[in-house]
C-alpha atoms as an extended CHARMM CRD file, in Angstrom:
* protein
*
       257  EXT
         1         1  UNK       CA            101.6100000000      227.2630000000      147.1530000000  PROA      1               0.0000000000
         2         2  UNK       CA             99.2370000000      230.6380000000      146.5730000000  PROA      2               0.0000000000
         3         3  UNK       CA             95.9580000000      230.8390000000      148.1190000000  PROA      3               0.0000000000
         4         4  UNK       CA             93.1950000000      230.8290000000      145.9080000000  PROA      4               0.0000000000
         5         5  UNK       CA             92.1390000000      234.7020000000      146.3580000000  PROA      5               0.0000000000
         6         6  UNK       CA             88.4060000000      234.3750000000      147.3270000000  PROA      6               0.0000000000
         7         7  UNK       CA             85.9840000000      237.1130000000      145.5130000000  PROA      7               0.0000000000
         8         8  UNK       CA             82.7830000000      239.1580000000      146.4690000000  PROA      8               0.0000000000
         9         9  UNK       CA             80.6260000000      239.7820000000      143.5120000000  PROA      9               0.0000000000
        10        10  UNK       CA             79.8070000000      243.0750000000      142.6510000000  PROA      10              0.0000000000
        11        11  UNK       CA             77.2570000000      243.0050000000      139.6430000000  PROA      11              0.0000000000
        12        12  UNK       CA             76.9370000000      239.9130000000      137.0610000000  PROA      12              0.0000000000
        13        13  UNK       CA             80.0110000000      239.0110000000      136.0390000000  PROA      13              0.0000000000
        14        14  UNK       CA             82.3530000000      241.3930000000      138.2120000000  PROA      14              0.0000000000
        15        15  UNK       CA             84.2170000000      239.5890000000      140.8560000000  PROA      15              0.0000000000
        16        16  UNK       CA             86.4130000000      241.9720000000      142.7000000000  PROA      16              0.0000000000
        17        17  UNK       CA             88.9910000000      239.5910000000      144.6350000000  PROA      17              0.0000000000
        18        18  UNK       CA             88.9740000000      240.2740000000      148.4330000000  PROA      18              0.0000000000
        19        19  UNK       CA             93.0880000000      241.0500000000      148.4580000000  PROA      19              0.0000000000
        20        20  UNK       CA             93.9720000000      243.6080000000      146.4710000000  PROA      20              0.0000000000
        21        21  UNK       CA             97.4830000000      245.4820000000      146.2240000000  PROA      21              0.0000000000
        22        22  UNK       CA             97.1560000000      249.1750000000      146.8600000000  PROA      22              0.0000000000
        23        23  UNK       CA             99.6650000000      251.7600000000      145.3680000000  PROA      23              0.0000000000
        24        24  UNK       CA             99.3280000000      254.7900000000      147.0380000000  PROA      24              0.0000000000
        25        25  UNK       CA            102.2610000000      256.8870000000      147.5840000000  PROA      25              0.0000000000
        26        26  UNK       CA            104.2250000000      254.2880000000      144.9480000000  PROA      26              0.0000000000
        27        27  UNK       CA            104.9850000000      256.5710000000      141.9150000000  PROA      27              0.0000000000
        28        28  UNK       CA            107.5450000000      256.5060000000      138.8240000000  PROA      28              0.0000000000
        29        29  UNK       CA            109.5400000000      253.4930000000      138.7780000000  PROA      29              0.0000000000
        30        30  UNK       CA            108.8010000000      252.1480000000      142.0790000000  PROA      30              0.0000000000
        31        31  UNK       CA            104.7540000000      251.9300000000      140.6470000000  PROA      31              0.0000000000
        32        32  UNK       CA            106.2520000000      250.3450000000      137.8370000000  PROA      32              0.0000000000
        33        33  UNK       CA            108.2460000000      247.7890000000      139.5710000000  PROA      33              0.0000000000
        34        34  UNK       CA            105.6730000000      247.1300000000      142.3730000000  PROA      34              0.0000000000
        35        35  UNK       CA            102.6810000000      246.6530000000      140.9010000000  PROA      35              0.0000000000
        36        36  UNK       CA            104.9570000000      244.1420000000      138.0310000000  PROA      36              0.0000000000
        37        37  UNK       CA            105.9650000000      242.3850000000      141.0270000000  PROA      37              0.0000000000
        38        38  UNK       CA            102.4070000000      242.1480000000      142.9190000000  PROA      38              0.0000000000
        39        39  UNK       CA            100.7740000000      240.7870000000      139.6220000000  PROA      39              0.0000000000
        40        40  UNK       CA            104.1780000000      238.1900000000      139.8350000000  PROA      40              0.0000000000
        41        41  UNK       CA            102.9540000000      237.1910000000      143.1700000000  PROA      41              0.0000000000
        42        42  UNK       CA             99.8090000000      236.5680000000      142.4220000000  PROA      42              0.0000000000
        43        43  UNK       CA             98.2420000000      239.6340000000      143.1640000000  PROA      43              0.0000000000
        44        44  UNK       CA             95.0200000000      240.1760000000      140.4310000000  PROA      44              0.0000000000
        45        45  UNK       CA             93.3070000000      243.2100000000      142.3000000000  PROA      45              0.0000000000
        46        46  UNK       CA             95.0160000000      246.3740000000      141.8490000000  PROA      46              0.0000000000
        47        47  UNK       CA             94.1530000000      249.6830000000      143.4920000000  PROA      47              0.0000000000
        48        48  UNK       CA             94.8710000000      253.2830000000      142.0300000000  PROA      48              0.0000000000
        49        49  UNK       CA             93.0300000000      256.7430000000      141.4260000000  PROA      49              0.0000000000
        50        50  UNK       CA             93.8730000000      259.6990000000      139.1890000000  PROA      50              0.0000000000
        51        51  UNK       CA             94.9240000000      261.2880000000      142.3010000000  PROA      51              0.0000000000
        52        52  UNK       CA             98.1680000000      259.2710000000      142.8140000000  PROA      52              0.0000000000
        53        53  UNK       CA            100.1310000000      259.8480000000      139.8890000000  PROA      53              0.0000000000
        54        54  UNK       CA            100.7930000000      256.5210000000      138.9130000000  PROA      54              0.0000000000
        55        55  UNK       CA             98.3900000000      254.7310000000      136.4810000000  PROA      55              0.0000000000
        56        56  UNK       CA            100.5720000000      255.3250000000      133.5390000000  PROA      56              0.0000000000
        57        57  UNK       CA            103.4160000000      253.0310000000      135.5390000000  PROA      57              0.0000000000
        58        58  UNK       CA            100.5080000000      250.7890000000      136.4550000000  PROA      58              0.0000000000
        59        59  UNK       CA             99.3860000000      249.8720000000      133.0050000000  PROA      59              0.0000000000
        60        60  UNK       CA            102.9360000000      249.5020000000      131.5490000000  PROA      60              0.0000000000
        61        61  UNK       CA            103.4470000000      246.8580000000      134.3250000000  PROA      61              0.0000000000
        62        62  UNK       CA            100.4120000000      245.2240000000      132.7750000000  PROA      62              0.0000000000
        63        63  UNK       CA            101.1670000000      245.4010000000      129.8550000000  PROA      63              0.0000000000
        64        64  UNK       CA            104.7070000000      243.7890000000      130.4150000000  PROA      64              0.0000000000
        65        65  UNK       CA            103.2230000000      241.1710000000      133.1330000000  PROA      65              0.0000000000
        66        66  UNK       CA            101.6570000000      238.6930000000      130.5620000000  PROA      66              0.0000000000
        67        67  UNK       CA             98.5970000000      238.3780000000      132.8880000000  PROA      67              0.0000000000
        68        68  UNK       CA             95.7510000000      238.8400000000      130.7040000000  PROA      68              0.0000000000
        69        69  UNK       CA             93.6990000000      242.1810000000      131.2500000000  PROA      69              0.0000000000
        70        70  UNK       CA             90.3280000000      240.4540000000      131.9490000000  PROA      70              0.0000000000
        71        71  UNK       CA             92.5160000000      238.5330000000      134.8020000000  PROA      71              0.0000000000
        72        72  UNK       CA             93.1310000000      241.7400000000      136.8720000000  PROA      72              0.0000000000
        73        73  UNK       CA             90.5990000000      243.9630000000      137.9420000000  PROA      73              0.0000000000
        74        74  UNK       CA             91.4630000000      247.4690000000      138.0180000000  PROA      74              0.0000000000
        75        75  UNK       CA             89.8920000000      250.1390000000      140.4410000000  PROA      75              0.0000000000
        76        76  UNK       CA             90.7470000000      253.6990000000      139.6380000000  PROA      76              0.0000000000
        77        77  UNK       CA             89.3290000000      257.0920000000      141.6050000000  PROA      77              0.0000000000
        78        78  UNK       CA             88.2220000000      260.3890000000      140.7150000000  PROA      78              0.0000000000
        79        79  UNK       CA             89.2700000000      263.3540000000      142.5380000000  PROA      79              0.0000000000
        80        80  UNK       CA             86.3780000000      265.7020000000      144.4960000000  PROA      80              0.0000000000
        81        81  UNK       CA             88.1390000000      268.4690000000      142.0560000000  PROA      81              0.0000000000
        82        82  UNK       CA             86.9900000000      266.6770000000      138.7800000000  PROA      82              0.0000000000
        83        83  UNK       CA             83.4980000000      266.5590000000      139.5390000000  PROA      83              0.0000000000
        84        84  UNK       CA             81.6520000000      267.9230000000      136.5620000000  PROA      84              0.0000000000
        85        85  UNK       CA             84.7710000000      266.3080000000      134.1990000000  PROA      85              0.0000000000
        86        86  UNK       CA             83.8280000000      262.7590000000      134.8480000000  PROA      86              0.0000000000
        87        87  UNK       CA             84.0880000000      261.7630000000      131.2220000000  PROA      87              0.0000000000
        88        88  UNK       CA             87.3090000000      263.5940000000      130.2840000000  PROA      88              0.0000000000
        89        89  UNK       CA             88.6930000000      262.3360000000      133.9050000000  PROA      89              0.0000000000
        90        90  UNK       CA             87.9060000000      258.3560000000      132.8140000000  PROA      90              0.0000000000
        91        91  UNK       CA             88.6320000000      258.5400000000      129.5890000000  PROA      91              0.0000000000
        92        92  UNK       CA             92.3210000000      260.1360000000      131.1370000000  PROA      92              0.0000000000
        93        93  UNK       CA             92.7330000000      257.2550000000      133.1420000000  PROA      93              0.0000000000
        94        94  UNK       CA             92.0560000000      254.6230000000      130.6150000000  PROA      94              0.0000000000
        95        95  UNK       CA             94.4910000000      256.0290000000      128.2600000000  PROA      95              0.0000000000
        96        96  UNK       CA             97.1110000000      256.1950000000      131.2820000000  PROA      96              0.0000000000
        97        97  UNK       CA             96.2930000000      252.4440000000      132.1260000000  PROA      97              0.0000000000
        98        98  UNK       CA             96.3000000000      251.5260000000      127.9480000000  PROA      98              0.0000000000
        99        99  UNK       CA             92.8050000000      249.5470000000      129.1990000000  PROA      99              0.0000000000
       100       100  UNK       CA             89.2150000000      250.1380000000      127.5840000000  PROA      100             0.0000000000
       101       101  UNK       CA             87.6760000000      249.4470000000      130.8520000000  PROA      101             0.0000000000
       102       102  UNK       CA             88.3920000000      249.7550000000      134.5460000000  PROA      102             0.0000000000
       103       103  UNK       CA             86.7080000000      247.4860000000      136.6110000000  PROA      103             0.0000000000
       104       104  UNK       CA             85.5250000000      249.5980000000      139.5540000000  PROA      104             0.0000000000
       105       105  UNK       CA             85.3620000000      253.0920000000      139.3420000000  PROA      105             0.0000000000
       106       106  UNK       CA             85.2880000000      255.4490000000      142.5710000000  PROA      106             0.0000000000
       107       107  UNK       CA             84.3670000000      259.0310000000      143.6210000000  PROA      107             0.0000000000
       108       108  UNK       CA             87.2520000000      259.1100000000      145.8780000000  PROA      108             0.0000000000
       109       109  UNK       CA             85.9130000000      261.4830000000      148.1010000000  PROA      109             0.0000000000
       110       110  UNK       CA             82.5230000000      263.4980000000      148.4210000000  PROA      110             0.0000000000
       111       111  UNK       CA             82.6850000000      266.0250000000      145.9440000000  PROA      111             0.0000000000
       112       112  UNK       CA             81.8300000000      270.3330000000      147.4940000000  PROA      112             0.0000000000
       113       113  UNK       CA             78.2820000000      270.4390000000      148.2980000000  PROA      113             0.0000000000
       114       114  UNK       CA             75.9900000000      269.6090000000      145.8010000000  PROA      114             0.0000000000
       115       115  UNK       CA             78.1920000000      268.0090000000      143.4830000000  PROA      115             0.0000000000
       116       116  UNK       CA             77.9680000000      264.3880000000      144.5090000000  PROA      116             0.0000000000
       117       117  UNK       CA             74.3890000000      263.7280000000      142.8740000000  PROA      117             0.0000000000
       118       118  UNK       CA             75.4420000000      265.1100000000      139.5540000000  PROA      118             0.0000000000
       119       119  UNK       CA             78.7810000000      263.2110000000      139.8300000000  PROA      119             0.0000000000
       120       120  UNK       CA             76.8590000000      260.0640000000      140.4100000000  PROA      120             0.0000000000
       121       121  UNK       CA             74.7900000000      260.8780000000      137.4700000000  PROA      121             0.0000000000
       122       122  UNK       CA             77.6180000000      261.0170000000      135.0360000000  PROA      122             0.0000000000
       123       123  UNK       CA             79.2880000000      258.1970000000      136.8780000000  PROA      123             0.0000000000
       124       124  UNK       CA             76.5660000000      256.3070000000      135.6150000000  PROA      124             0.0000000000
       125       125  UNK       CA             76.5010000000      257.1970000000      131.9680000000  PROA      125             0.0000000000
       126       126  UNK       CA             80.1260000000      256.3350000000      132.0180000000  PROA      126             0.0000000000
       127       127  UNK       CA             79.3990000000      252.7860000000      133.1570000000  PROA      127             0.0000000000
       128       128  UNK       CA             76.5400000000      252.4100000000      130.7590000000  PROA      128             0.0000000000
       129       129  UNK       CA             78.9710000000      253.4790000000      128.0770000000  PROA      129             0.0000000000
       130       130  UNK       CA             81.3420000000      250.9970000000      128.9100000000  PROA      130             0.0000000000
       131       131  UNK       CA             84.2710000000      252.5510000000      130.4800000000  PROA      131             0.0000000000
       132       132  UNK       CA             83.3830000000      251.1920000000      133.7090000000  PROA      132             0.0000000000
       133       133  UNK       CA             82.1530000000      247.8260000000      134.6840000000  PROA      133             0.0000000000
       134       134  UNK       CA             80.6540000000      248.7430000000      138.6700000000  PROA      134             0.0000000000
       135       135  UNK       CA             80.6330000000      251.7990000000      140.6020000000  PROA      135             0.0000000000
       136       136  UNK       CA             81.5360000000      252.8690000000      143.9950000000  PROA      136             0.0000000000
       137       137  UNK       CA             82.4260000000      255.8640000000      146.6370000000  PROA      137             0.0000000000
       138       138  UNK       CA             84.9670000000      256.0370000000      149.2250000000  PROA      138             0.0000000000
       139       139  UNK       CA             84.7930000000      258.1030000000      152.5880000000  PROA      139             0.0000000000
       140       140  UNK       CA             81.3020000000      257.9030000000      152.0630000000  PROA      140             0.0000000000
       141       141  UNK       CA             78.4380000000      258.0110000000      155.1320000000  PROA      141             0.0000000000
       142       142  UNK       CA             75.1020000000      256.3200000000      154.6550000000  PROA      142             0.0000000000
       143       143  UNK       CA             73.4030000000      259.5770000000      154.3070000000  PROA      143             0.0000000000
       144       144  UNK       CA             75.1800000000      260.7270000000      151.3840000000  PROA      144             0.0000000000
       145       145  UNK       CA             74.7600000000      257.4060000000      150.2050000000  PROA      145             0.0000000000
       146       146  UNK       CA             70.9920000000      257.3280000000      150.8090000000  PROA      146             0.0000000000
       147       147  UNK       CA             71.0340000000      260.6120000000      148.7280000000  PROA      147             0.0000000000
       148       148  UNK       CA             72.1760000000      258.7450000000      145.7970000000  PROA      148             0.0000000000
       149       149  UNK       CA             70.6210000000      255.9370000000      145.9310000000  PROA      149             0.0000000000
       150       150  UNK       CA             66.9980000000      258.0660000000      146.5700000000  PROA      150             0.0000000000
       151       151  UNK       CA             67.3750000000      260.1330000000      143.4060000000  PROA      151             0.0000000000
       152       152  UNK       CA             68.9460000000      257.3060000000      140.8980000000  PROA      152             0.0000000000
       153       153  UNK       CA             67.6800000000      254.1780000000      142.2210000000  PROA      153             0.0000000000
       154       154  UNK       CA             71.2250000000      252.7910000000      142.3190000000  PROA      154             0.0000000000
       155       155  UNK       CA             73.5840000000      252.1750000000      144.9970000000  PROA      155             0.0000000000
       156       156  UNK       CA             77.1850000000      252.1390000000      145.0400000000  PROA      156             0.0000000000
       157       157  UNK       CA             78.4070000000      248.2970000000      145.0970000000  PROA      157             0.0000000000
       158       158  UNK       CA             81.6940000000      249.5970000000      147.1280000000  PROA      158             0.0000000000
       159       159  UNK       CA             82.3830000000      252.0550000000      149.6670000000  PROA      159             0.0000000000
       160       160  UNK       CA             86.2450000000      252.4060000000      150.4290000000  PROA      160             0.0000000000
       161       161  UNK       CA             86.9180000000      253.8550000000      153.9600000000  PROA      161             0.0000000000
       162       162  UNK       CA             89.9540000000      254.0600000000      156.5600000000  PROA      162             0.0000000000
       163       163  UNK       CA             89.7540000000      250.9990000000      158.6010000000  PROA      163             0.0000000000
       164       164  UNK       CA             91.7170000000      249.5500000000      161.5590000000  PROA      164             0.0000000000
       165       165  UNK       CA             91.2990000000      248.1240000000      164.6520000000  PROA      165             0.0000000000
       166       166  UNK       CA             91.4740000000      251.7380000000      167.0850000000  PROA      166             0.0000000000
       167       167  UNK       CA             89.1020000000      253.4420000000      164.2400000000  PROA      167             0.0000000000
       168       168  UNK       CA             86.1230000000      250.9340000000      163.1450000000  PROA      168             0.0000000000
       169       169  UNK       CA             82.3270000000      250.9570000000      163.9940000000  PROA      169             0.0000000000
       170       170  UNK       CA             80.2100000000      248.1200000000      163.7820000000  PROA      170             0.0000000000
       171       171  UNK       CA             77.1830000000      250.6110000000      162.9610000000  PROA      171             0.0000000000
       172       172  UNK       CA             79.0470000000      251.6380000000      160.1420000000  PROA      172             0.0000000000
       173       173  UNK       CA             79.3470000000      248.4490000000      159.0480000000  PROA      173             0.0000000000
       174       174  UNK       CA             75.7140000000      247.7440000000      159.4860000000  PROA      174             0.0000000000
       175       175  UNK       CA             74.3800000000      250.2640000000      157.6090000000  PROA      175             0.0000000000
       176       176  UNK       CA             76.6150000000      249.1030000000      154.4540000000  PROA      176             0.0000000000
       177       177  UNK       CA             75.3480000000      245.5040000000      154.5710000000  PROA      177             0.0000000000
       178       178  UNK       CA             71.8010000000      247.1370000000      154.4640000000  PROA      178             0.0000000000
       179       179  UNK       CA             72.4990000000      248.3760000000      151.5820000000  PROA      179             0.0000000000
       180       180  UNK       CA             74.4570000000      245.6980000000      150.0350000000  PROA      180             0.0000000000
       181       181  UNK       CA             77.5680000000      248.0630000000      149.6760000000  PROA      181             0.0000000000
       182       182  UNK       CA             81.2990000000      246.1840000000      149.5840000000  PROA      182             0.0000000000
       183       183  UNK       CA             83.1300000000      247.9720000000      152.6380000000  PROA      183             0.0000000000
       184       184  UNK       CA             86.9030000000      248.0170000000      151.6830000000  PROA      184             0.0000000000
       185       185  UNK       CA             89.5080000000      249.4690000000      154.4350000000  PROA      185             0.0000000000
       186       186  UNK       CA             92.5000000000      251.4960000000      153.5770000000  PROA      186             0.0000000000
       187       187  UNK       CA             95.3250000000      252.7250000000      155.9260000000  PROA      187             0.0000000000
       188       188  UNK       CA             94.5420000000      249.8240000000      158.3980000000  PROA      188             0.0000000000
       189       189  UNK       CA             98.4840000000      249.2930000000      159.9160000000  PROA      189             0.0000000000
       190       190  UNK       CA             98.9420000000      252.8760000000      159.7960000000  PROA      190             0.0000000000
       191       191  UNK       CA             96.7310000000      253.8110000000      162.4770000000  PROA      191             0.0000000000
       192       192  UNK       CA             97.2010000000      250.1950000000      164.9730000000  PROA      192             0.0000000000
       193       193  UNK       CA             99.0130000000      250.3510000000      167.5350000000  PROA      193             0.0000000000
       194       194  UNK       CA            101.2930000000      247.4030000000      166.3390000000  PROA      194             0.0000000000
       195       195  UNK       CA            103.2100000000      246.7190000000      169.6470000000  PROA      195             0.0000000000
       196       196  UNK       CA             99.7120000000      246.2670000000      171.1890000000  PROA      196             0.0000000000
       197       197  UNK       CA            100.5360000000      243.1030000000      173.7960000000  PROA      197             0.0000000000
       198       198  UNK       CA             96.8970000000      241.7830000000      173.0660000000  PROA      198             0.0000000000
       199       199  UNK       CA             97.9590000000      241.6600000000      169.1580000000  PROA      199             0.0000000000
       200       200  UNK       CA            101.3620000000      240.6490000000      169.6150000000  PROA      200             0.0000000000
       201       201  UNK       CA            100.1840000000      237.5700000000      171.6150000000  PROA      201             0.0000000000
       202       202  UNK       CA             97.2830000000      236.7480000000      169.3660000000  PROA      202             0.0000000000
       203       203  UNK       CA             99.9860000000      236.8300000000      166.0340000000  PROA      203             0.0000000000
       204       204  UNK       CA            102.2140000000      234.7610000000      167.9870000000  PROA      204             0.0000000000
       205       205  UNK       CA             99.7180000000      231.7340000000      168.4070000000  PROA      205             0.0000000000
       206       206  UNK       CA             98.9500000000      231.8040000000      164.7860000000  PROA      206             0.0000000000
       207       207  UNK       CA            102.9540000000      232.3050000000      164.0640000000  PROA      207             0.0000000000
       208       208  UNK       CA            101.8810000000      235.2730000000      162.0400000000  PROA      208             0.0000000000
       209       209  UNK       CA            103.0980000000      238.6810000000      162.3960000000  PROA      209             0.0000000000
       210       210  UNK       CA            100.6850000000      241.5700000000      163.9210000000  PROA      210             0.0000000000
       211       211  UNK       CA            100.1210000000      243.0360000000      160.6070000000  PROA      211             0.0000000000
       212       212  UNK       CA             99.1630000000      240.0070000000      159.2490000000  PROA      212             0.0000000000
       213       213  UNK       CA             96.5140000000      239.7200000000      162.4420000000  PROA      213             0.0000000000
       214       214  UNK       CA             95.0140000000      242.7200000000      161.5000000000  PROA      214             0.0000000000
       215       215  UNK       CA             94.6330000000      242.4400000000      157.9150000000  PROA      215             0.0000000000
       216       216  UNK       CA             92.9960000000      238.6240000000      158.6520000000  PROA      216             0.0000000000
       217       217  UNK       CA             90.5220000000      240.6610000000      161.0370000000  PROA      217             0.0000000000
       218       218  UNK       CA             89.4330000000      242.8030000000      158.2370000000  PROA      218             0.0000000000
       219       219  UNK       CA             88.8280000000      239.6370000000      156.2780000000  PROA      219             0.0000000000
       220       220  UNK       CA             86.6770000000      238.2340000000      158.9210000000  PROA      220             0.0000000000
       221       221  UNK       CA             84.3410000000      241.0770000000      159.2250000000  PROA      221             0.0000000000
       222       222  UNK       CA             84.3630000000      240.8520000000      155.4290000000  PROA      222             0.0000000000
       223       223  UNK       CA             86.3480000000      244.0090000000      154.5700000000  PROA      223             0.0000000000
       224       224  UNK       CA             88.1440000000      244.2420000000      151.1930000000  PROA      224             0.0000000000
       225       225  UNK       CA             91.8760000000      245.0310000000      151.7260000000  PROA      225             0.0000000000
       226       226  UNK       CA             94.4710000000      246.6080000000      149.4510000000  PROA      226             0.0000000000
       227       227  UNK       CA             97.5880000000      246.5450000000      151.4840000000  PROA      227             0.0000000000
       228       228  UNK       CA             99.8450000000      248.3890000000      149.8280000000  PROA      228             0.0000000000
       229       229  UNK       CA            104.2300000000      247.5040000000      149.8800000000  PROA      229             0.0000000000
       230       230  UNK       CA            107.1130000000      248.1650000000      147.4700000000  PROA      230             0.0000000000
       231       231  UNK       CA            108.7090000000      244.6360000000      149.0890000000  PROA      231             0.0000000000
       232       232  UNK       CA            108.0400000000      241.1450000000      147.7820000000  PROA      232             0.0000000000
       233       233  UNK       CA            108.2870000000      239.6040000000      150.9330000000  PROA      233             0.0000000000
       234       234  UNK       CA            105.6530000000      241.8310000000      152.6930000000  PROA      234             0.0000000000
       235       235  UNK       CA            103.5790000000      241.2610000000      149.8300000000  PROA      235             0.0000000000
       236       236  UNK       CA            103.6590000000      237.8530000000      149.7560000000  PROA      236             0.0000000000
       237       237  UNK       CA            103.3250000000      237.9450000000      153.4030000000  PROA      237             0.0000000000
       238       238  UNK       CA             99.8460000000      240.2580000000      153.0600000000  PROA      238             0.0000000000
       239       239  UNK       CA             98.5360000000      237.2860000000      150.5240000000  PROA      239             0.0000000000
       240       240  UNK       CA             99.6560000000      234.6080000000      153.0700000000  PROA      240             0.0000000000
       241       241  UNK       CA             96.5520000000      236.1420000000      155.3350000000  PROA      241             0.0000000000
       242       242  UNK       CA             94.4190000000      234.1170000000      153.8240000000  PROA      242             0.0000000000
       243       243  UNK       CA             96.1550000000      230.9080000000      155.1450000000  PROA      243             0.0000000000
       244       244  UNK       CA             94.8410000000      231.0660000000      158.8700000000  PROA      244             0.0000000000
       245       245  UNK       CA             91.7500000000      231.5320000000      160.4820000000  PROA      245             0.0000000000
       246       246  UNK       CA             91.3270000000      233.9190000000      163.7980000000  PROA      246             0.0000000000
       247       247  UNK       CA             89.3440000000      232.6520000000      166.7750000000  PROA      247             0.0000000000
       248       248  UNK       CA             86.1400000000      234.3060000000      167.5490000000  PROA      248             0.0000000000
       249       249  UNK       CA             87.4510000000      235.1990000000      170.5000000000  PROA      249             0.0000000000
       250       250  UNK       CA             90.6270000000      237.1310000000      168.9860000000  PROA      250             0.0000000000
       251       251  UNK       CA             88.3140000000      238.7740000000      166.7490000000  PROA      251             0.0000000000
       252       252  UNK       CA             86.5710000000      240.2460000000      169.8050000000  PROA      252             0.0000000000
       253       253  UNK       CA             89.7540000000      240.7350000000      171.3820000000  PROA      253             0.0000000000
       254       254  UNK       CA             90.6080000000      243.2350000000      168.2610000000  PROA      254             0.0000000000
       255       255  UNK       CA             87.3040000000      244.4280000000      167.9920000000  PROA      255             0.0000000000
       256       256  UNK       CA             88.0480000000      246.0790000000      171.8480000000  PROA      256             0.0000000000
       257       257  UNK       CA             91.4680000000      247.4340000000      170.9150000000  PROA      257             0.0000000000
């Protein structure tokens, strides 16, 4: 049986679900036949950006799925090098998806200096026209946050960061729940120490394997994650993280990796 995937609201009526596939590095037909077989999984939380190269495979899998579009929510980036082409870049991406609306749109990173309050500007226009239902950043800091948020009164509902268990800070983390911002965590396996004995032992009492211990962490300090695989199995296997619990104790354990 699938686990219900839980949600964190973003804005009225935008419920971005708190497992999401991620398809970086996946282009051509491998976009095409991963992100087809993620949504056949049960996957309804798909991760892209212009940057990537792959929304055009992303929407034909869509399109071909059967899942209805206002079932999957879409997040789609734009690159630092587009700032001051926000409209052209969205309006790019939504004819590569074959969508009218994405459902989270991100600044994927901070734009040269200077640039990010304009971008933000236009990012919000674009919402308010309808080609994107929330707004977000990613490798964002709370002062370049603050900067937006202090000249346009509105705050990004999602910051999307690298995240793992040898590169997290709490204070990070503290400063986003301030400000009500949706932390989700990319590249968390790629930078754990997987053979770790403390995480081996902890995914053996749960009969999980380490990767799924570390993406369940993220879930208990209420990260977002977009795990991202070309293999069923794994996929199903990132999903199945939402089938066991961690002690508070192994959280702490991870916390101290």
């Amino acid at each position: 049986m699938a686990h219900e995937i839980p949600t964190v609201e973003l804005a009225p009526g935008v419920a971005l679900p708190v497992v999401g596939f991620g398809t970086w590095q996946i282009t051509g037909t491998s976009a095409y036949e991963s992100t087809r077989t993620a949504l056949d999984v049960g996957y309804r939380h798909i991760d892209t950006a212009t940057m990537y190269g792959n929304e055009a495979e992303i929407g034909r899998a869509l399109r071909d799925s059967g899942v209805d579009r206002s079932d999957v929510f879409i997040t789609t980036k734009l690159p630092p090098s587009q700032a001051g082409r926000e409209r052209q870049t969205i309006e790019a991406s939504l004819h590569a998806l074959g969508v009218d609306y994405v459902d989270l749109w991100l600044i994927h990173w901070p734009p040269s200096r200077g640039k990010s309050l304009p971008t933000w500007v236009s990012f919000l226009e674009q919402r308010d026209a309808g080609r994107a239902r929330s707004l977000g950043v990613s490798n964002y800091d709370a002062e370049l946050i603050d900067e937006l948020i202090r000249e346009t009164g509105e705050a990004p509902v999602v910051n999307q960061v690298s995240w793992s268990p040898s590169e997290h800070e709490p204070k990070f983390l503290d400063e986003m729940r301030q400000r009500r911002i949706v932390v989700e965590g990319y590249s968390s396996l790629k930078n754990t120490p997987l053979d770790d004995p403390r995480l081996v032992a902890i995914a053996a009492s749960h009969d999980a394997s380490v990767p799924q211990v570390v993406l369940r962490w993220q879930l208990h300090h209420d990260i977002v994650i977009i795990p991202k695989s070309t293999r069923e199995s794994r996929m199903r296997e990132n999903l199945a993280v939402l089938g066991f619990e961690l002690t508070a104790e192994e959280i702490a354990t991870i916390d101290a990796l």
